[in-house]
């Protein structure tokens, strides 16, 4: 029974006798039946067994954790799975990079204004105008969506 008195979660769900050398027992303990149930629903017990048998023992725990993560992602988003979550996070990183670039450009403008005092009035700070086209030339961030770049550049603090 995989080293314990009760069958592992997979054998319990599949209603079979849990052998001492059960490949599922170390990774799907009896106290967490949902873990195997969701992986079984997405991948199937036979496929999970084949994947685990092909891997070295030291990599199996990581593989099971990845399968559980992917199965949970597939249940939330059947089409894209975890790729949808990764894509969403990459879009967020891209937007944050653009906001950072805008903040850095503003800091640069303020620093330039402080370094160029007017001869008539030492407290006067000249206004530096930066339009979206010239700012895009100086910023070198790649983004798959040009319209989102322009909307972020128009108002970087609007969410």
Short mmCIF file of N, CA, C and O in Angstrom, two decimals, residues 95 98 132 136 145-158:
data_model
loop_
_atom_site.label_atom_id
_atom_site.label_comp_id
_atom_site.label_asym_id
_atom_site.label_seq_id
_atom_site.Cartn_x
_atom_site.Cartn_y
_atom_site.Cartn_z
N UNK A 95 3.28 46.24 -19.38
CA UNK A 95 2.64 47.49 -18.98
C UNK A 95 3.43 48.19 -17.87
O UNK A 95 3.59 49.41 -17.88
N UNK A 98 6.46 49.88 -19.27
CA UNK A 98 6.11 51.14 -19.93
C UNK A 98 5.86 52.23 -18.89
O UNK A 98 6.30 53.38 -19.07
N UNK A 132 3.89 62.13 -27.70
CA UNK A 132 3.94 60.66 -27.74
C UNK A 132 4.87 60.14 -28.83
O UNK A 132 5.56 59.15 -28.63
N UNK A 136 8.14 57.82 -28.06
CA UNK A 136 8.23 56.45 -28.57
C UNK A 136 9.56 56.21 -29.25
O UNK A 136 10.09 55.11 -29.23
N UNK A 145 1.27 44.79 -28.74
CA UNK A 145 0.11 45.61 -29.06
C UNK A 145 0.49 47.08 -29.06
O UNK A 145 0.71 47.67 -28.01
N UNK A 146 0.57 47.70 -30.22
CA UNK A 146 0.94 49.11 -30.32
C UNK A 146 -0.13 50.00 -29.69
O UNK A 146 0.18 51.00 -29.07
N UNK A 147 -1.40 49.61 -29.80
CA UNK A 147 -2.46 50.45 -29.24
C UNK A 147 -2.35 50.52 -27.73
O UNK A 147 -2.62 51.56 -27.14
N UNK A 148 -1.93 49.44 -27.06
CA UNK A 148 -1.78 49.50 -25.61
C UNK A 148 -0.59 50.37 -25.23
O UNK A 148 -0.61 51.03 -24.20
N UNK A 149 0.46 50.42 -26.08
CA UNK A 149 1.59 51.30 -25.81
C UNK A 149 1.13 52.74 -25.88
O UNK A 149 1.44 53.54 -25.01
N UNK A 150 0.37 53.09 -26.90
CA UNK A 150 -0.09 54.47 -27.06
C UNK A 150 -1.03 54.85 -25.93
O UNK A 150 -0.92 55.93 -25.36
N UNK A 151 -1.94 53.95 -25.52
CA UNK A 151 -2.85 54.30 -24.44
C UNK A 151 -2.10 54.47 -23.13
O UNK A 151 -2.43 55.34 -22.34
N UNK A 152 -1.06 53.69 -22.88
CA UNK A 152 -0.27 53.85 -21.66
C UNK A 152 0.50 55.16 -21.73
O UNK A 152 0.62 55.87 -20.75
N UNK A 153 1.00 55.50 -22.92
CA UNK A 153 1.78 56.72 -23.05
C UNK A 153 0.92 57.96 -22.90
O UNK A 153 1.39 58.98 -22.42
N UNK A 154 -0.34 57.91 -23.28
CA UNK A 154 -1.21 59.07 -23.17
C UNK A 154 -1.49 59.42 -21.72
O UNK A 154 -1.49 60.56 -21.34
N UNK A 155 -1.74 58.42 -20.90
CA UNK A 155 -2.00 58.65 -19.49
C UNK A 155 -1.43 57.49 -18.70
O UNK A 155 -2.12 56.50 -18.51
N UNK A 156 -0.20 57.58 -18.23
CA UNK A 156 0.43 56.43 -17.59
C UNK A 156 -0.19 56.07 -16.24
O UNK A 156 0.05 55.00 -15.72
N UNK A 157 -0.99 56.96 -15.66
CA UNK A 157 -1.55 56.68 -14.35
C UNK A 157 -3.01 56.25 -14.42
O UNK A 157 -3.64 56.01 -13.41
N UNK A 158 -3.57 56.14 -15.60
CA UNK A 158 -4.95 55.70 -15.76
C UNK A 158 -4.97 54.19 -15.89
O UNK A 158 -4.25 53.60 -16.68
#
